[in-house]
PDB file of N, CA and C in Angstrom:
ATOM      1  N   MET A   1      11.028  11.937 -18.335  1.00 65.00           N
ATOM      2  CA  MET A   1       9.659  12.295 -19.489  1.00 65.00           C
ATOM      3  C   MET A   1       9.468  14.095 -19.263  1.00 65.00           C
ATOM      4  N   LYS A   2      11.057  14.709 -19.865  1.00 79.00           N
ATOM      5  CA  LYS A   2      10.440  15.795 -20.165  1.00 79.00           C
ATOM      6  C   LYS A   2       9.325  16.806 -20.544  1.00 79.00           C
ATOM      7  N   GLY A   3       8.954  18.073 -19.884  1.00 85.00           N
ATOM      8  CA  GLY A   3       7.952  18.805 -20.031  1.00 85.00           C
ATOM      9  C   GLY A   3       6.688  18.338 -19.423  1.00 85.00           C
ATOM     10  N   ALA A   4       6.175  16.872 -18.702  1.00 86.00           N
ATOM     11  CA  ALA A   4       5.364  16.506 -18.051  1.00 86.00           C
ATOM     12  C   ALA A   4       4.897  16.310 -16.882  1.00 86.00           C
ATOM     13  N   PRO A   5       4.106  16.743 -16.257  1.00 92.00           N
ATOM     14  CA  PRO A   5       3.686  17.206 -15.287  1.00 92.00           C
ATOM     15  C   PRO A   5       4.528  16.247 -13.939  1.00 92.00           C
ATOM     16  N   PRO A   6       5.034  16.554 -12.875  1.00 90.00           N
ATOM     17  CA  PRO A   6       5.383  15.243 -12.239  1.00 90.00           C
ATOM     18  C   PRO A   6       4.516  14.306 -11.391  1.00 90.00           C
ATOM     19  N   GLU A   7       3.361  14.253 -11.296  1.00 93.00           N
ATOM     20  CA  GLU A   7       2.817  13.429 -10.698  1.00 93.00           C
ATOM     21  C   GLU A   7       2.032  12.576 -12.000  1.00 93.00           C
ATOM     22  N   VAL A   8       2.536  12.367 -12.926  1.00 95.00           N
ATOM     23  CA  VAL A   8       3.020  11.599 -14.144  1.00 95.00           C
ATOM     24  C   VAL A   8       3.471   9.890 -13.579  1.00 95.00           C
ATOM     25  N   TRP A   9       4.443  11.008 -12.545  1.00 95.00           N
ATOM     26  CA  TRP A   9       5.135   9.205 -12.830  1.00 95.00           C
ATOM     27  C   TRP A   9       4.347   8.185 -10.896  1.00 95.00           C
ATOM     28  N   VAL A  10       3.188   8.716 -10.703  1.00 95.00           N
ATOM     29  CA  VAL A  10       2.815   7.881 -10.031  1.00 95.00           C
ATOM     30  C   VAL A  10       1.577   7.182 -11.185  1.00 95.00           C
ATOM     31  N   TYR A  11       0.888   8.304 -11.057  1.00 95.00           N
ATOM     32  CA  TYR A  11       0.033   7.137 -12.850  1.00 95.00           C
ATOM     33  C   TYR A  11       0.986   6.083 -13.575  1.00 95.00           C
ATOM     34  N   LEU A  12       1.420   6.317 -13.207  1.00 95.00           N
ATOM     35  CA  LEU A  12       2.983   5.529 -14.256  1.00 95.00           C
ATOM     36  C   LEU A  12       2.606   4.698 -13.365  1.00 95.00           C
ATOM     37  N   GLY A  13       2.939   5.126 -11.988  1.00 95.00           N
ATOM     38  CA  GLY A  13       2.946   3.862 -11.096  1.00 95.00           C
ATOM     39  C   GLY A  13       1.594   3.385 -10.817  1.00 95.00           C
ATOM     40  N   CYS A  14       0.854   3.339 -10.847  1.00 94.00           N
ATOM     41  CA  CYS A  14      -0.743   2.702 -11.052  1.00 94.00           C
ATOM     42  C   CYS A  14      -1.206   2.114 -11.985  1.00 94.00           C
ATOM     43  N   THR A  15      -0.417   1.892 -12.950  1.00 95.00           N
ATOM     44  CA  THR A  15      -1.084   1.685 -13.928  1.00 95.00           C
ATOM     45  C   THR A  15       0.415   0.193 -14.501  1.00 95.00           C
ATOM     46  N   MET A  16       1.431   1.118 -13.714  1.00 95.00           N
ATOM     47  CA  MET A  16       2.340  -0.783 -13.856  1.00 95.00           C
ATOM     48  C   MET A  16       2.258  -2.187 -12.867  1.00 95.00           C
ATOM     49  N   PHE A  17       1.164  -0.362 -11.256  1.00 94.00           N
ATOM     50  CA  PHE A  17       0.899  -2.215 -10.648  1.00 94.00           C
ATOM     51  C   PHE A  17      -0.056  -2.924 -11.098  1.00 94.00           C
ATOM     52  N   PHE A  18      -1.455  -2.203 -12.039  1.00 93.00           N
ATOM     53  CA  PHE A  18      -2.076  -3.292 -11.986  1.00 93.00           C
ATOM     54  C   PHE A  18      -1.749  -3.732 -13.309  1.00 93.00           C
ATOM     55  N   LEU A  19      -0.940  -3.525 -14.128  1.00 94.00           N
ATOM     56  CA  LEU A  19      -0.623  -4.846 -14.622  1.00 94.00           C
ATOM     57  C   LEU A  19       0.589  -5.973 -14.093  1.00 94.00           C
ATOM     58  N   GLY A  20       0.465  -5.632 -12.754  1.00 93.00           N
ATOM     59  CA  GLY A  20       1.723  -6.700 -11.560  1.00 93.00           C
ATOM     60  C   GLY A  20       3.181  -5.887 -12.212  1.00 93.00           C
ATOM     61  N   MET A  21       2.916  -5.233 -12.968  1.00 95.00           N
ATOM     62  CA  MET A  21       4.262  -5.035 -12.453  1.00 95.00           C
ATOM     63  C   MET A  21       5.828  -3.940 -11.247  1.00 95.00           C
ATOM     64  N   TYR A  22       5.510  -4.419 -10.064  1.00 95.00           N
ATOM     65  CA  TYR A  22       4.975  -4.041  -8.085  1.00 95.00           C
ATOM     66  C   TYR A  22       6.619  -3.529  -8.336  1.00 95.00           C
ATOM     67  N   LYS A  23       7.330  -4.015  -8.600  1.00 96.00           N
ATOM     68  CA  LYS A  23       9.271  -3.103  -8.927  1.00 96.00           C
ATOM     69  C   LYS A  23       9.434  -2.133  -9.722  1.00 96.00           C
ATOM     70  N   GLU A  24       8.351  -2.198 -10.006  1.00 96.00           N
ATOM     71  CA  GLU A  24       8.782  -1.027 -11.042  1.00 96.00           C
ATOM     72  C   GLU A  24       7.287   0.330 -10.871  1.00 96.00           C
ATOM     73  N   ALA A  25       6.425  -0.371 -10.634  1.00 96.00           N
ATOM     74  CA  ALA A  25       5.402   0.571 -10.053  1.00 96.00           C
ATOM     75  C   ALA A  25       5.712   0.993  -9.267  1.00 96.00           C
ATOM     76  N   GLU A  26       6.954   0.756  -7.935  1.00 96.00           N
ATOM     77  CA  GLU A  26       8.065   1.232  -6.655  1.00 96.00           C
ATOM     78  C   GLU A  26       8.361   1.497  -6.736  1.00 96.00           C
ATOM     79  N   GLU A  27       9.475   1.577  -7.972  1.00 96.00           N
ATOM     80  CA  GLU A  27      10.395   2.858  -8.718  1.00 96.00           C
ATOM     81  C   GLU A  27       9.774   4.833  -9.311  1.00 96.00           C
ATOM     82  N   ALA A  28       9.215   4.019 -10.171  1.00 96.00           N
ATOM     83  CA  ALA A  28       7.736   5.248 -10.992  1.00 96.00           C
ATOM     84  C   ALA A  28       6.696   5.947  -9.608  1.00 96.00           C
ATOM     85  N   CYS A  29       6.855   5.275  -9.295  1.00 95.00           N
ATOM     86  CA  CYS A  29       5.943   6.038  -7.821  1.00 95.00           C
ATOM     87  C   CYS A  29       6.870   6.391  -6.686  1.00 95.00           C
ATOM     88  N   GLY A  30       7.612   6.059  -6.889  1.00 94.00           N
ATOM     89  CA  GLY A  30       8.684   7.228  -5.532  1.00 94.00           C
ATOM     90  C   GLY A  30       9.616   8.643  -6.066  1.00 94.00           C
ATOM     91  N   LYS A  31       9.233   8.280  -8.117  1.00 94.00           N
ATOM     92  CA  LYS A  31       9.789   8.907  -8.071  1.00 94.00           C
ATOM     93  C   LYS A  31       9.016  10.793  -8.646  1.00 94.00           C
ATOM     94  N   GLY A  32       7.916   9.823  -7.713  1.00 94.00           N
ATOM     95  CA  GLY A  32       6.801  11.606  -8.226  1.00 94.00           C
ATOM     96  C   GLY A  32       6.718  12.280  -6.363  1.00 94.00           C
ATOM     97  N   PRO A  33       6.263  13.175  -6.881  1.00 94.00           N
ATOM     98  CA  PRO A  33       5.970  14.206  -6.127  1.00 94.00           C
ATOM     99  C   PRO A  33       4.878  13.387  -4.711  1.00 94.00           C
ATOM    100  N   THR A  34       4.943  13.883  -2.924  1.00 93.00           N
ATOM    101  CA  THR A  34       3.791  13.105  -2.462  1.00 93.00           C
ATOM    102  C   THR A  34       2.645  13.459  -2.571  1.00 93.00           C
ATOM    103  N   SER A  35       2.474  12.626  -1.785  1.00 91.00           N
ATOM    104  CA  SER A  35      -0.259  12.719  -2.325  1.00 91.00           C
ATOM    105  C   SER A  35      -0.587  11.631  -2.258  1.00 91.00           C
ATOM    106  N   LYS A  36      -1.925  11.710  -1.754  1.00 87.00           N
ATOM    107  CA  LYS A  36      -2.684  10.843  -1.006  1.00 87.00           C
ATOM    108  C   LYS A  36      -2.318   9.546  -2.285  1.00 87.00           C
ATOM    109  N   LEU A  37      -3.118  10.057  -3.443  1.00 90.00           N
ATOM    110  CA  LEU A  37      -2.654   8.797  -4.613  1.00 90.00           C
ATOM    111  C   LEU A  37      -1.064   7.850  -4.390  1.00 90.00           C
ATOM    112  N   GLN A  38      -0.323   8.762  -4.412  1.00 93.00           N
ATOM    113  CA  GLN A  38       1.341   7.973  -4.104  1.00 93.00           C
ATOM    114  C   GLN A  38       1.085   7.708  -2.884  1.00 93.00           C
ATOM    115  N   ASN A  39       0.984   7.322  -1.613  1.00 90.00           N
ATOM    116  CA  ASN A  39       0.867   6.763  -0.649  1.00 90.00           C
ATOM    117  C   ASN A  39      -0.256   5.539  -0.633  1.00 90.00           C
ATOM    118  N   ARG A  40      -1.391   6.137  -1.185  1.00 87.00           N
ATOM    119  CA  ARG A  40      -2.032   4.439  -1.004  1.00 87.00           C
ATOM    120  C   ARG A  40      -0.724   3.546  -1.703  1.00 87.00           C
ATOM    121  N   LEU A  41      -0.914   3.888  -3.307  1.00 93.00           N
ATOM    122  CA  LEU A  41      -0.221   3.205  -4.275  1.00 93.00           C
ATOM    123  C   LEU A  41       0.732   2.352  -3.296  1.00 93.00           C
ATOM    124  N   MET A  42       1.812   3.478  -3.208  1.00 93.00           N
ATOM    125  CA  MET A  42       3.261   2.565  -1.551  1.00 93.00           C
ATOM    126  C   MET A  42       2.707   1.741  -0.980  1.00 93.00           C
ATOM    127  N   PHE A  43       1.318   1.863  -0.324  1.00 88.00           N
ATOM    128  CA  PHE A  43       0.783   1.517   0.796  1.00 88.00           C
ATOM    129  C   PHE A  43       0.141  -0.351  -0.103  1.00 88.00           C
ATOM    130  N   HIS A  44      -0.053  -0.083  -0.897  1.00 88.00           N
ATOM    131  CA  HIS A  44      -0.775  -1.411  -1.820  1.00 88.00           C
ATOM    132  C   HIS A  44       0.815  -2.412  -1.661  1.00 88.00           C
ATOM    133  N   LEU A  45       1.272  -1.489  -2.609  1.00 92.00           N
ATOM    134  CA  LEU A  45       2.951  -2.576  -2.839  1.00 92.00           C
ATOM    135  C   LEU A  45       3.312  -2.427  -1.124  1.00 92.00           C
ATOM    136  N   SER A  46       3.669  -1.747  -1.169  1.00 90.00           N
ATOM    137  CA  SER A  46       4.394  -2.751   1.054  1.00 90.00           C
ATOM    138  C   SER A  46       3.955  -4.006   1.287  1.00 90.00           C
ATOM    139  N   HIS A  47       1.923  -3.824   0.590  1.00 86.00           N
ATOM    140  CA  HIS A  47       0.788  -4.980   1.210  1.00 86.00           C
ATOM    141  C   HIS A  47       1.434  -6.806   0.067  1.00 86.00           C
ATOM    142  N   LYS A  48       1.655  -6.187  -0.784  1.00 89.00           N
ATOM    143  CA  LYS A  48       2.175  -6.923  -2.087  1.00 89.00           C
ATOM    144  C   LYS A  48       3.718  -7.365  -2.119  1.00 89.00           C
ATOM    145  N   PHE A  49       4.743  -6.635  -1.427  1.00 91.00           N
ATOM    146  CA  PHE A  49       5.605  -7.006  -1.249  1.00 91.00           C
ATOM    147  C   PHE A  49       6.157  -7.751   0.265  1.00 91.00           C
ATOM    148  N   ASN A  50       4.861  -8.420   1.370  1.00 86.00           N
ATOM    149  CA  ASN A  50       4.932  -8.083   2.347  1.00 86.00           C
ATOM    150  C   ASN A  50       6.261  -6.961   3.512  1.00 86.00           C
ATOM    151  N   ASP A  51       6.114  -5.810   3.082  1.00 86.00           N
ATOM    152  CA  ASP A  51       6.830  -5.439   4.483  1.00 86.00           C
ATOM    153  C   ASP A  51       6.324  -4.699   5.500  1.00 86.00           C
ATOM    154  N   GLU A  52       5.995  -5.181   6.562  1.00 84.00           N
ATOM    155  CA  GLU A  52       5.386  -4.565   6.958  1.00 84.00           C
ATOM    156  C   GLU A  52       5.659  -3.372   7.646  1.00 84.00           C
ATOM    157  N   LYS A  53       6.824  -2.785   8.112  1.00 88.00           N
ATOM    158  CA  LYS A  53       7.711  -2.046   8.458  1.00 88.00           C
ATOM    159  C   LYS A  53       6.742  -0.808   7.192  1.00 88.00           C
ATOM    160  N   LYS A  54       7.386  -0.849   6.457  1.00 89.00           N
ATOM    161  CA  LYS A  54       6.643  -0.216   4.811  1.00 89.00           C
ATOM    162  C   LYS A  54       5.336  -0.163   5.384  1.00 89.00           C
ATOM    163  N   LEU A  55       4.467  -0.898   5.023  1.00 81.00           N
ATOM    164  CA  LEU A  55       3.499  -0.491   5.563  1.00 81.00           C
ATOM    165  C   LEU A  55       2.491   0.433   6.199  1.00 81.00           C
ATOM    166  N   MET A  56       3.246  -0.257   7.795  1.00 81.00           N
ATOM    167  CA  MET A  56       2.283   0.082   8.700  1.00 81.00           C
ATOM    168  C   MET A  56       2.677   1.760   8.378  1.00 81.00           C
ATOM    169  N   SER A  57       4.093   2.687   8.466  1.00 84.00           N
ATOM    170  CA  SER A  57       4.834   3.876   7.651  1.00 84.00           C
ATOM    171  C   SER A  57       3.266   4.409   7.420  1.00 84.00           C
ATOM    172  N   PHE A  58       3.397   3.883   5.947  1.00 83.00           N
ATOM    173  CA  PHE A  58       1.874   4.346   4.747  1.00 83.00           C
ATOM    174  C   PHE A  58       0.498   3.977   5.382  1.00 83.00           C
ATOM    175  N   HIS A  59       0.750   3.557   5.998  1.00 75.00           N
ATOM    176  CA  HIS A  59      -0.934   3.565   7.013  1.00 75.00           C
ATOM    177  C   HIS A  59      -0.764   4.820   7.870  1.00 75.00           C
ATOM    178  N   LYS A  60       0.086   5.180   8.455  1.00 78.00           N
ATOM    179  CA  LYS A  60      -0.329   5.765   9.689  1.00 78.00           C
ATOM    180  C   LYS A  60      -0.916   7.244   8.564  1.00 78.00           C
ATOM    181  N   ASN A  61      -0.183   7.232   7.262  1.00 78.00           N
ATOM    182  CA  ASN A  61      -0.444   8.879   7.098  1.00 78.00           C
ATOM    183  C   ASN A  61      -1.463   8.702   5.892  1.00 78.00           C
ATOM    184  N   LEU A  62      -2.535   6.969   5.882  1.00 72.00           N
ATOM    185  CA  LEU A  62      -4.028   6.895   5.468  1.00 72.00           C
ATOM    186  C   LEU A  62      -4.561   8.274   6.889  1.00 72.00           C
ATOM    187  N   GLN A  63      -5.622   8.766   5.436  1.00 67.00           N
ATOM    188  CA  GLN A  63      -6.461   9.954   5.746  1.00 67.00           C
ATOM    189  C   GLN A  63      -7.855   9.958   6.116  1.00 67.00           C
ATOM    190  N   ASP A  64      -8.382   9.998   7.143  1.00 63.00           N
ATOM    191  CA  ASP A  64     -10.052   9.217   7.516  1.00 63.00           C
ATOM    192  C   ASP A  64     -11.001   9.792   6.371  1.00 63.00           C
ATOM    193  N   ILE A  65     -10.738   9.252   5.562  1.00 64.00           N
ATOM    194  CA  ILE A  65     -11.727   9.131   4.095  1.00 64.00           C
ATOM    195  C   ILE A  65     -11.877   8.354   4.002  1.00 64.00           C
ATOM    196  N   VAL A  66     -13.633   8.482   3.534  1.00 67.00           N
ATOM    197  CA  VAL A  66     -14.413   6.696   2.755  1.00 67.00           C
ATOM    198  C   VAL A  66     -12.634   5.284   1.785  1.00 67.00           C
ATOM    199  N   GLU A  67     -12.365   5.757   1.317  1.00 66.00           N
ATOM    200  CA  GLU A  67     -12.110   5.155   0.794  1.00 66.00           C
ATOM    201  C   GLU A  67     -10.499   4.596   1.304  1.00 66.00           C
ATOM    202  N   ASP A  68     -10.189   4.905   2.707  1.00 59.00           N
ATOM    203  CA  ASP A  68      -9.240   4.789   3.026  1.00 59.00           C
ATOM    204  C   ASP A  68      -9.616   3.938   4.355  1.00 59.00           C
ATOM    205  N   GLN A  69     -10.305   4.333   4.638  1.00 66.00           N
ATOM    206  CA  GLN A  69     -11.529   3.240   5.606  1.00 66.00           C
ATOM    207  C   GLN A  69     -11.781   1.785   4.792  1.00 66.00           C
ATOM    208  N   VAL A  70     -12.529   2.315   3.556  1.00 70.00           N
ATOM    209  CA  VAL A  70     -12.481   1.335   3.133  1.00 70.00           C
ATOM    210  C   VAL A  70     -11.372   0.067   3.004  1.00 70.00           C
ATOM    211  N   ARG A  71     -10.229   0.818   3.062  1.00 67.00           N
ATOM    212  CA  ARG A  71      -9.266  -0.376   2.274  1.00 67.00           C
ATOM    213  C   ARG A  71      -8.454  -0.348   3.904  1.00 67.00           C
ATOM    214  N   ASN A  72      -8.431   0.256   4.623  1.00 65.00           N
ATOM    215  CA  ASN A  72      -8.740  -0.250   6.075  1.00 65.00           C
ATOM    216  C   ASN A  72      -9.557  -1.985   6.736  1.00 65.00           C
ATOM    217  N   PHE A  73     -10.554  -1.283   5.998  1.00 70.00           N
ATOM    218  CA  PHE A  73     -11.387  -2.651   6.344  1.00 70.00           C
ATOM    219  C   PHE A  73     -11.673  -3.705   5.234  1.00 70.00           C
ATOM    220  N   ILE A  74     -10.781  -3.248   4.828  1.00 74.00           N
ATOM    221  CA  ILE A  74     -10.321  -5.074   3.528  1.00 74.00           C
ATOM    222  C   ILE A  74      -9.308  -5.718   3.857  1.00 74.00           C
ATOM    223  N   TYR A  75      -8.700  -4.751   4.381  1.00 71.00           N
ATOM    224  CA  TYR A  75      -7.075  -5.500   4.581  1.00 71.00           C
ATOM    225  C   TYR A  75      -7.435  -6.154   5.939  1.00 71.00           C
ATOM    226  N   TYR A  76      -8.346  -5.453   7.435  1.00 70.00           N
ATOM    227  CA  TYR A  76      -8.155  -5.941   8.534  1.00 70.00           C
ATOM    228  C   TYR A  76      -8.899  -7.490   8.295  1.00 70.00           C
ATOM    229  N   LEU A  77      -9.874  -7.587   6.942  1.00 72.00           N
ATOM    230  CA  LEU A  77     -11.100  -8.642   7.048  1.00 72.00           C
ATOM    231  C   LEU A  77      -9.928  -9.744   6.085  1.00 72.00           C
ATOM    232  N   LEU A  78      -8.950  -9.398   5.012  1.00 73.00           N
ATOM    233  CA  LEU A  78      -7.786 -10.363   4.692  1.00 73.00           C
ATOM    234  C   LEU A  78      -6.933 -10.751   5.599  1.00 73.00           C
ATOM    235  N   CYS A  79      -6.598  -9.966   6.969  1.00 71.00           N
ATOM    236  CA  CYS A  79      -5.903 -10.250   7.327  1.00 71.00           C
ATOM    237  C   CYS A  79      -6.543 -12.068   8.117  1.00 71.00           C
ATOM    238  N   SER A  80      -7.683 -11.360   8.255  1.00 69.00           N
ATOM    239  CA  SER A  80      -8.794 -12.171  10.111  1.00 69.00           C
ATOM    240  C   SER A  80      -8.753 -13.448   9.019  1.00 69.00           C
ATOM    241  N   LEU A  81      -9.267 -13.326   7.805  1.00 70.00           N
ATOM    242  CA  LEU A  81      -9.322 -14.872   6.401  1.00 70.00           C
ATOM    243  C   LEU A  81      -8.440 -15.331   7.090  1.00 70.00           C
ATOM    244  N   LEU A  82      -6.954 -15.312   6.530  1.00 67.00           N
ATOM    245  CA  LEU A  82      -6.251 -16.351   6.434  1.00 67.00           C
ATOM    246  C   LEU A  82      -5.653 -16.554   7.570  1.00 67.00           C
ATOM    247  N   LEU A  83      -5.954 -16.396   8.728  1.00 64.00           N
ATOM    248  CA  LEU A  83      -5.536 -15.824   9.527  1.00 64.00           C
ATOM    249  C   LEU A  83      -6.726 -17.428  10.734  1.00 64.00           C
ATOM    250  N   THR A  84      -7.636 -16.798  10.232  1.00 67.00           N
ATOM    251  CA  THR A  84      -9.324 -18.244  10.014  1.00 67.00           C
ATOM    252  C   THR A  84      -8.665 -19.624   9.163  1.00 67.00           C
ATOM    253  N   THR A  85      -8.317 -18.999   8.364  1.00 66.00           N
ATOM    254  CA  THR A  85      -8.325 -20.089   7.379  1.00 66.00           C
ATOM    255  C   THR A  85      -6.739 -21.333   7.637  1.00 66.00           C
ATOM    256  N   PHE A  86      -5.791 -20.582   8.481  1.00 63.00           N
ATOM    257  CA  PHE A  86      -4.576 -21.127   9.049  1.00 63.00           C
ATOM    258  C   PHE A  86      -4.973 -22.318   9.732  1.00 63.00           C
ATOM    259  N   ARG A  87      -5.859 -22.043  10.627  1.00 63.00           N
ATOM    260  CA  ARG A  87      -6.336 -22.689  11.795  1.00 63.00           C
ATOM    261  C   ARG A  87      -7.288 -23.516  11.293  1.00 63.00           C
ATOM    262  N   GLY A  88      -8.036 -23.409  11.069  1.00 63.00           N
ATOM    263  CA  GLY A  88      -8.993 -24.733  10.066  1.00 63.00           C
ATOM    264  C   GLY A  88      -8.485 -25.801   9.259  1.00 63.00           C
ATOM    265  N   VAL A  89      -6.930 -25.397   8.147  1.00 63.00           N
ATOM    266  CA  VAL A  89      -6.201 -26.010   7.805  1.00 63.00           C
ATOM    267  C   VAL A  89      -5.725 -27.023   8.958  1.00 63.00           C
ATOM    268  N   ASP A  90      -5.465 -26.408   9.988  1.00 65.00           N
ATOM    269  CA  ASP A  90      -4.309 -27.183  10.948  1.00 65.00           C
ATOM    270  C   ASP A  90      -5.103 -27.795  11.635  1.00 65.00           C
ATOM    271  N   ARG A  91      -7.001 -27.637  12.575  1.00 61.00           N
ATOM    272  CA  ARG A  91      -6.890 -29.035  11.995  1.00 61.00           C
ATOM    273  C   ARG A  91      -8.025 -29.615  11.804  1.00 61.00           C
ATOM    274  N   TYR A  92      -7.631 -29.781  10.689  1.00 59.00           N
ATOM    275  CA  TYR A  92      -7.302 -30.269   9.547  1.00 59.00           C
ATOM    276  C   TYR A  92      -6.636 -31.610   9.594  1.00 59.00           C
ATOM    277  N   LYS A  93      -5.694 -31.108   9.215  1.00 64.00           N
ATOM    278  CA  LYS A  93      -4.501 -31.943   9.798  1.00 64.00           C
ATOM    279  C   LYS A  93      -4.290 -33.078  10.109  1.00 64.00           C
ATOM    280  N   TYR A  94      -4.706 -31.822  11.723  1.00 61.00           N
ATOM    281  CA  TYR A  94      -4.867 -33.113  13.093  1.00 61.00           C
ATOM    282  C   TYR A  94      -5.765 -33.941  13.048  1.00 61.00           C
ATOM    283  N   ILE A  95      -7.479 -33.543  12.756  1.00 59.00           N
ATOM    284  CA  ILE A  95      -8.428 -35.216  12.291  1.00 59.00           C
ATOM    285  C   ILE A  95      -8.362 -35.683  11.332  1.00 59.00           C
ATOM    286  N   ARG A  96      -7.211 -34.955  10.401  1.00 59.00           N
ATOM    287  CA  ARG A  96      -6.796 -36.694   9.180  1.00 59.00           C
ATOM    288  C   ARG A  96      -5.781 -37.199   9.668  1.00 59.00           C
ATOM    289  N   VAL A  97      -4.946 -36.456  10.602  1.00 63.00           N
ATOM    290  CA  VAL A  97      -3.737 -37.393  11.439  1.00 63.00           C
ATOM    291  C   VAL A  97      -4.488 -38.777  11.841  1.00 63.00           C
ATOM    292  N   CYS A  98      -5.388 -37.997  13.016  1.00 63.00           N
ATOM    293  CA  CYS A  98      -6.380 -38.813  14.463  1.00 63.00           C
ATOM    294  C   CYS A  98      -6.661 -40.253  13.438  1.00 63.00           C
ATOM    295  N   CYS A  99      -7.756 -39.569  12.804  1.00 61.00           N
ATOM    296  CA  CYS A  99      -8.645 -40.724  11.764  1.00 61.00           C
ATOM    297  C   CYS A  99      -7.806 -41.810  11.237  1.00 61.00           C
ATOM    298  N   CYS A 100      -7.240 -40.902  10.705  1.00 59.00           N
ATOM    299  CA  CYS A 100      -5.664 -42.386  10.030  1.00 59.00           C
ATOM    300  C   CYS A 100      -5.507 -43.500  10.793  1.00 59.00           C
ATOM    301  N   LYS A 101      -4.567 -42.551  11.787  1.00 54.00           N
ATOM    302  CA  LYS A 101      -4.573 -43.779  12.196  1.00 54.00           C
ATOM    303  C   LYS A 101      -5.305 -45.244  13.266  1.00 54.00           C
ATOM    304  N   SER A 102      -6.852 -44.241  13.866  1.00 49.00           N
ATOM    305  CA  SER A 102      -7.773 -44.755  14.045  1.00 49.00           C
ATOM    306  C   SER A 102      -8.557 -46.027  12.904  1.00 49.00           C
ATOM    307  N   PHE A 103      -7.907 -45.500  12.257  1.00 46.00           N
ATOM    308  CA  PHE A 103      -8.752 -46.571  11.327  1.00 46.00           C
ATOM    309  C   PHE A 103      -7.014 -47.691  10.426  1.00 46.00           C
ATOM    310  N   GLN A 104      -6.403 -47.632  10.230  1.00 47.00           N
ATOM    311  CA  GLN A 104      -5.497 -48.360   9.913  1.00 47.00           C
ATOM    312  C   GLN A 104      -5.395 -49.862  10.940  1.00 47.00           C
TER     313      GLN A 104
END
């Protein structure tokens, strides 16, 4: 993209992210300059790719602003919900196995 400002790569990465083109979004975003938006996008991409090392790296760069605090809170809630859901499924399986044996 000759003549375009370098931030265009980050904007292109955002567009690709919302289109579900995560690999392409990461490549485009990586070509752009370091910025708050680039960090947030890379944070979300790391979460999509389940890359804990990168996720924590970008998490450290988040700033103490409302948008980043909300993201951190939502990420925490999602992790807590998943953990609770897995525990609930395990309990259900255990109860089902125990009950099925007693009714046979």
